[in-house]
JSON list of C-alpha atoms in Angstrom, two decimals:
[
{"chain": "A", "resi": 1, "resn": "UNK", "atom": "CA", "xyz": [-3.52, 15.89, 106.31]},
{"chain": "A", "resi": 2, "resn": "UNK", "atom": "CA", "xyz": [-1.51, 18.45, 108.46]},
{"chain": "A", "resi": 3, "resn": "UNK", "atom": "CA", "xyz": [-3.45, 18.39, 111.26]},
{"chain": "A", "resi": 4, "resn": "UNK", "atom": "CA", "xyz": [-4.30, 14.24, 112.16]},
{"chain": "A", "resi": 5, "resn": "UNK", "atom": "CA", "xyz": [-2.89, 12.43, 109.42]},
{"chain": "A", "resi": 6, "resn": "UNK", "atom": "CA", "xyz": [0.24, 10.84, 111.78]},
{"chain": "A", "resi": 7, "resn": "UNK", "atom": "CA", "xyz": [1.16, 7.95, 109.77]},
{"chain": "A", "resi": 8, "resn": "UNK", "atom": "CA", "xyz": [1.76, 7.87, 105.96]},
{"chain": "A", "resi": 9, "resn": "UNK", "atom": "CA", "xyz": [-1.82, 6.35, 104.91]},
{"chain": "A", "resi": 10, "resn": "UNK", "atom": "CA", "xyz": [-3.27, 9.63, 104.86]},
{"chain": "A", "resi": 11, "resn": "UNK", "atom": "CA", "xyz": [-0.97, 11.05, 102.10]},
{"chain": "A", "resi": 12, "resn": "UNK", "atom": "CA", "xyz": [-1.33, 7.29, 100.29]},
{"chain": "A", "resi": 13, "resn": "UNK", "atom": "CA", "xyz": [-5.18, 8.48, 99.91]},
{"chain": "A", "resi": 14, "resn": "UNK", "atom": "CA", "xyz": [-4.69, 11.55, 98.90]},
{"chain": "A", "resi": 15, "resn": "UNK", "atom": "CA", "xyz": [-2.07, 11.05, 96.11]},
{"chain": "A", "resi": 16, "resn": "UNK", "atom": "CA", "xyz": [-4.15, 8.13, 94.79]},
{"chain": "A", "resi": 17, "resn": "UNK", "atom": "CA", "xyz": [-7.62, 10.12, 95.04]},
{"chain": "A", "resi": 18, "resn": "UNK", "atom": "CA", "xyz": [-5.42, 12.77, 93.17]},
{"chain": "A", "resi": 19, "resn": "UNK", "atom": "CA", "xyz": [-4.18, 10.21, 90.25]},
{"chain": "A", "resi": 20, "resn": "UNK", "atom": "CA", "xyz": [-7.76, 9.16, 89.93]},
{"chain": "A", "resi": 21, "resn": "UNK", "atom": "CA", "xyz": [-8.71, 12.41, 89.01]},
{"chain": "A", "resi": 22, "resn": "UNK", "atom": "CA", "xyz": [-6.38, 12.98, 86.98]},
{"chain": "A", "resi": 23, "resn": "UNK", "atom": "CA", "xyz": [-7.27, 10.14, 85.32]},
{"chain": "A", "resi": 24, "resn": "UNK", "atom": "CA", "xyz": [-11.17, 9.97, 85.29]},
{"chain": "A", "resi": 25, "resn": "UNK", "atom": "CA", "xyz": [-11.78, 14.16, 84.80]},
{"chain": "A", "resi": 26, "resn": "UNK", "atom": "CA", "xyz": [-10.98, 14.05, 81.40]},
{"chain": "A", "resi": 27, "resn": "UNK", "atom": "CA", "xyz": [-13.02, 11.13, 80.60]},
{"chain": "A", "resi": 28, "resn": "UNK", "atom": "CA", "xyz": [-15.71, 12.54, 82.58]},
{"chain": "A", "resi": 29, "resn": "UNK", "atom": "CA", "xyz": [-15.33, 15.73, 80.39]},
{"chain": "A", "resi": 30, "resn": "UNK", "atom": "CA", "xyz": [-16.03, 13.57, 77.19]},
{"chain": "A", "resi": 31, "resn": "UNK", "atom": "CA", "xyz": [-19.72, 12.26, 78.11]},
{"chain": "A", "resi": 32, "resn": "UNK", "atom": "CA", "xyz": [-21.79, 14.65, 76.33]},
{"chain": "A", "resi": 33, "resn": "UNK", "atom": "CA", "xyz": [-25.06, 16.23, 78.44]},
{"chain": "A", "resi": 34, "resn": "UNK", "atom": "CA", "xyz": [-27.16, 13.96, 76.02]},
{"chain": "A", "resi": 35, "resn": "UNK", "atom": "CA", "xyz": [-25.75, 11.40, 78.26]},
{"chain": "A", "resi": 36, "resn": "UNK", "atom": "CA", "xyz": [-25.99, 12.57, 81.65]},
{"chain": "A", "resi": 37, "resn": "UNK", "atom": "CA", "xyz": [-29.83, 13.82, 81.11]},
{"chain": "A", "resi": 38, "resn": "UNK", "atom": "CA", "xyz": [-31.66, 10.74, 81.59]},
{"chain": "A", "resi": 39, "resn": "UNK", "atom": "CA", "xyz": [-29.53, 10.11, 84.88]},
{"chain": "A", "resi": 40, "resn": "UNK", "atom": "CA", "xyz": [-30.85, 13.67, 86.27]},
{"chain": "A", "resi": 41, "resn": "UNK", "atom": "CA", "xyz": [-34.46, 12.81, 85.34]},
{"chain": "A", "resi": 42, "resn": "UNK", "atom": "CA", "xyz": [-34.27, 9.65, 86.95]},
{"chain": "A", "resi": 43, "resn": "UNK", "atom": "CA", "xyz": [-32.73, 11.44, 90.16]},
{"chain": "A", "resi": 44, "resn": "UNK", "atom": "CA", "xyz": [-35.72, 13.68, 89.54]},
{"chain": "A", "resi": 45, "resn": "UNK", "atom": "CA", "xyz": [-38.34, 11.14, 88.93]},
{"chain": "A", "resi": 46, "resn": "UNK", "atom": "CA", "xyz": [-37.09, 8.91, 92.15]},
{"chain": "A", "resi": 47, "resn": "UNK", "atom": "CA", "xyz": [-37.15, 12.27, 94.37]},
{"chain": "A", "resi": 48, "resn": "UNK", "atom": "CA", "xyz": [-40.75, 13.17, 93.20]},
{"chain": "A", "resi": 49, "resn": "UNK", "atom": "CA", "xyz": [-41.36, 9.27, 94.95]},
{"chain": "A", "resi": 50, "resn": "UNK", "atom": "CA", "xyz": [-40.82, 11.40, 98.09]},
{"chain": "A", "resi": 51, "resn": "UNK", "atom": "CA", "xyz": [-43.16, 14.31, 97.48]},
{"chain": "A", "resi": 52, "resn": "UNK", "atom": "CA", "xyz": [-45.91, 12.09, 99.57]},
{"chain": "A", "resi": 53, "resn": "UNK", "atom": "CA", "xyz": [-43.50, 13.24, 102.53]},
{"chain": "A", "resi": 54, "resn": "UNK", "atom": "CA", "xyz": [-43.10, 17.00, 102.10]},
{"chain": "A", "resi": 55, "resn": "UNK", "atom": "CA", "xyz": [-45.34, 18.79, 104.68]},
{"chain": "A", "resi": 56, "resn": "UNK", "atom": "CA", "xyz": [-47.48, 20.24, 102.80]},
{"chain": "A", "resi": 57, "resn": "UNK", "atom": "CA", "xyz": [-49.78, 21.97, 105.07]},
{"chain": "A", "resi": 58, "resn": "UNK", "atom": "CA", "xyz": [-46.16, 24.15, 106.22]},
{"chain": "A", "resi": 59, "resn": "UNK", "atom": "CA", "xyz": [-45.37, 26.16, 103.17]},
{"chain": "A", "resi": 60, "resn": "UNK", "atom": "CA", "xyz": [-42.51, 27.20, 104.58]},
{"chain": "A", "resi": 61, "resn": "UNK", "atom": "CA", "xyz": [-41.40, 23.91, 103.93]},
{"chain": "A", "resi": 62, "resn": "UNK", "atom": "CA", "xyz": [-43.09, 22.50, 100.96]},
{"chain": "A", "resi": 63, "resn": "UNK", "atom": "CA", "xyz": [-42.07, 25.06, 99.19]},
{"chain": "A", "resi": 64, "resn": "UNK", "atom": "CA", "xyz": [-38.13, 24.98, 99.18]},
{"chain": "A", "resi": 65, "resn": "UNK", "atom": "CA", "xyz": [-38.89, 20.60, 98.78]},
{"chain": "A", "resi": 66, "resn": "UNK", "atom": "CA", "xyz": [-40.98, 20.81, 95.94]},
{"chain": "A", "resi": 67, "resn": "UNK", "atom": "CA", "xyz": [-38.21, 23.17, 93.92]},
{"chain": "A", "resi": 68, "resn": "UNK", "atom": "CA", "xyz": [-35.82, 21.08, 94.79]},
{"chain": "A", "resi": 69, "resn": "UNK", "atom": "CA", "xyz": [-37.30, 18.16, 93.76]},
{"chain": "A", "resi": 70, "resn": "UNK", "atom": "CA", "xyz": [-39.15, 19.93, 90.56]},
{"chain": "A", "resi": 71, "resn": "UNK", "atom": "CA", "xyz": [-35.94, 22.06, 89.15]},
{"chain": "A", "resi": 72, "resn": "UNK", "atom": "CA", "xyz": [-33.20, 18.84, 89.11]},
{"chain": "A", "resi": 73, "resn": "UNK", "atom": "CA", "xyz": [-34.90, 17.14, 86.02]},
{"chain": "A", "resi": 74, "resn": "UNK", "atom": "CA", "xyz": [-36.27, 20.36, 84.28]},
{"chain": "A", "resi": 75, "resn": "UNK", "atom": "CA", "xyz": [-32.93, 22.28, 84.57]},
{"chain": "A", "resi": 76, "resn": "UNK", "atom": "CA", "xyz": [-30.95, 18.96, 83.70]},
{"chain": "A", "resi": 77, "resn": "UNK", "atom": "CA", "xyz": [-29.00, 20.08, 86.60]},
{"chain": "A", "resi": 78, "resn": "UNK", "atom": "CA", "xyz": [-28.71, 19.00, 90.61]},
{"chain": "A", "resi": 79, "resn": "UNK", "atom": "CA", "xyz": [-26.79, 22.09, 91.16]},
{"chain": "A", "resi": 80, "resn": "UNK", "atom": "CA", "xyz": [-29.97, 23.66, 90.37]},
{"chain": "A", "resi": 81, "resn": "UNK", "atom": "CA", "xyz": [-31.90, 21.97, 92.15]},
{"chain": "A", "resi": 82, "resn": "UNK", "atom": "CA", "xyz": [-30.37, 22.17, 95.39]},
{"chain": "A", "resi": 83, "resn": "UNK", "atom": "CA", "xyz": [-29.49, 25.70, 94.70]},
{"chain": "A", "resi": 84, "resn": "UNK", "atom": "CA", "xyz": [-33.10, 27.10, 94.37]},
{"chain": "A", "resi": 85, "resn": "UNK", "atom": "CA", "xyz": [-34.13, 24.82, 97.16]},
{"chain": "A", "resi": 86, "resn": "UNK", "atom": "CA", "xyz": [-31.54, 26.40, 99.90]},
{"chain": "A", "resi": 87, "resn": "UNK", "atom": "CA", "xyz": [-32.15, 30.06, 98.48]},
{"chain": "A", "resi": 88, "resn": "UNK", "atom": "CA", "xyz": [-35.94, 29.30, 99.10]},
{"chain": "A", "resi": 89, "resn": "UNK", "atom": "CA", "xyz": [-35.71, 28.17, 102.03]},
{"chain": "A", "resi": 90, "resn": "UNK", "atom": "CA", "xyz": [-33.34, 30.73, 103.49]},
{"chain": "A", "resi": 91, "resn": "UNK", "atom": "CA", "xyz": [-35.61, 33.39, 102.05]},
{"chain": "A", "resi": 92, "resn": "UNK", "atom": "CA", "xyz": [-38.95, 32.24, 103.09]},
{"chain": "A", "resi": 93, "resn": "UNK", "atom": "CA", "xyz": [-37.64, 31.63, 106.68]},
{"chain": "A", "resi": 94, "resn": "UNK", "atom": "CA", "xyz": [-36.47, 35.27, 107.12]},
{"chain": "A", "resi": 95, "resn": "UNK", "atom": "CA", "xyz": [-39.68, 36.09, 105.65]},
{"chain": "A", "resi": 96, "resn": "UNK", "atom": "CA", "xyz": [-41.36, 34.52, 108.04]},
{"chain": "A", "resi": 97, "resn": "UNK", "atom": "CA", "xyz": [-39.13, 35.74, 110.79]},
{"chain": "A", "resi": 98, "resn": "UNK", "atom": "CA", "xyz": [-37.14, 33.08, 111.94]},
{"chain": "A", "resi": 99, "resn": "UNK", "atom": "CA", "xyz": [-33.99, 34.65, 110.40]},
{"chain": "A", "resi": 100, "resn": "UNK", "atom": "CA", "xyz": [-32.03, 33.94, 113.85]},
{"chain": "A", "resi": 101, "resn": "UNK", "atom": "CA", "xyz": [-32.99, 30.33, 113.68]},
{"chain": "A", "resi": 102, "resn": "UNK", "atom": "CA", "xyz": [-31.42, 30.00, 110.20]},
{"chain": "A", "resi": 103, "resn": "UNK", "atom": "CA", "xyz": [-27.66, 28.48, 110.98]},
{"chain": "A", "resi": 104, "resn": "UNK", "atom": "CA", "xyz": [-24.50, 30.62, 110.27]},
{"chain": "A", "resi": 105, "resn": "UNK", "atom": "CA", "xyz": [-23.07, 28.01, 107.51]},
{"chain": "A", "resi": 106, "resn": "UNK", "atom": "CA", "xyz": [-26.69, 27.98, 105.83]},
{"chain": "A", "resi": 107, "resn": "UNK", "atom": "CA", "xyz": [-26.48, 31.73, 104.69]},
{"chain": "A", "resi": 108, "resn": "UNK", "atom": "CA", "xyz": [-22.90, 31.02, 103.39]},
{"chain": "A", "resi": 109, "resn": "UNK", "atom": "CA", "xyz": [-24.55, 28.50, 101.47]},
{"chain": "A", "resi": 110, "resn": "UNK", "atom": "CA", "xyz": [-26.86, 30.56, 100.09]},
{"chain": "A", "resi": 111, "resn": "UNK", "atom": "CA", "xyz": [-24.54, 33.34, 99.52]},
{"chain": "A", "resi": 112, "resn": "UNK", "atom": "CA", "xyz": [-22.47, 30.86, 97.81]},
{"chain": "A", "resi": 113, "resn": "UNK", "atom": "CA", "xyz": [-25.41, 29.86, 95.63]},
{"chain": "A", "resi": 114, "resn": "UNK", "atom": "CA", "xyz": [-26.11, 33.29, 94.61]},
{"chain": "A", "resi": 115, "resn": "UNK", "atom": "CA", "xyz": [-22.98, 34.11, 93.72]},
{"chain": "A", "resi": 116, "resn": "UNK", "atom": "CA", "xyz": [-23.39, 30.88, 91.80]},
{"chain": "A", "resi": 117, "resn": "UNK", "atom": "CA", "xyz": [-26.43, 31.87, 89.99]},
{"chain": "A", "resi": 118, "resn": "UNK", "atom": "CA", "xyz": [-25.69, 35.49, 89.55]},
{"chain": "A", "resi": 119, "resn": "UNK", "atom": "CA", "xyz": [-22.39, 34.44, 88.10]},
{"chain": "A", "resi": 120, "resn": "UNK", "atom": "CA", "xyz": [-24.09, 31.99, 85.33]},
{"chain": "A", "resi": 121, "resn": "UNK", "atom": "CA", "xyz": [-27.30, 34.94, 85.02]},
{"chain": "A", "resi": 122, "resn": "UNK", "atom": "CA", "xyz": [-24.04, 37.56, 83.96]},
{"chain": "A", "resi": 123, "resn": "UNK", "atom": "CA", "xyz": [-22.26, 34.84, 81.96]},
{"chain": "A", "resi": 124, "resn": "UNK", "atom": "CA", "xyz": [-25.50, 34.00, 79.27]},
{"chain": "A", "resi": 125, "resn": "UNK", "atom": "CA", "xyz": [-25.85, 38.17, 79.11]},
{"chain": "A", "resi": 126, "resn": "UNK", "atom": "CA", "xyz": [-22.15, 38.47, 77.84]}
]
């Protein structure tokens, strides 16, 4: 908003995007995980539609896609999903030795994600 926003539409967005929030996060909060399952299976179910398109015979690949697309329904959770997927694939491309191809922002990602998972892994010990 600081840096473009010139004209007074920008902070019009942003304080309604803010009210809506306020408005919808508590509501949100309410629908019980019984709920939101079958959406994540279906997310899962429609994604597996795509595993026809994973290159398989590059395991380098195929492997990070097929978590991705097997842990979202399983784990009830996209987080999940996406989180194992860009861990794997970080991981198996250093393996490999193409750590320098791997893009700065990725391995914040995946540091992000592991702080992520580590976080929840110390959380259920407590």
């Amino acid at each position: 908003v600081g840096e473009g926003a010139k004209t007074g539409l920008a902070a019009l967005v942003t304080g309604g995007l803010f009210t809506l929030s306020l408005v919808f996060t508590p509501i949100a909060s309410v629908v019980p995980a019984a709920a939101a399952a079958p959406a994540l299976v279906l997310v899962g179910a429609l994604m597996m539609t795509q595993a026809r398109n994973i290159p398989w015979e590059d395991l380098t690949l195929a492997v990070p896609a097929f978590l991705t697309i097997a842990l979202m329904p399983f784990t009830y959770s996209i987080t999940n999903g996406v989180g194992a997927g860009v861990i794997s694939y970080t991981v198996v491309q250093a393996a490999v030795g193409r750590a320098g191809r791997i893009p700065w922002l990725l391995w914040v990602v995946t540091l992000v994600f592991g702080v992520y998972f580590a976080i929840e892994a110390v959380q259920g010990l407590l």
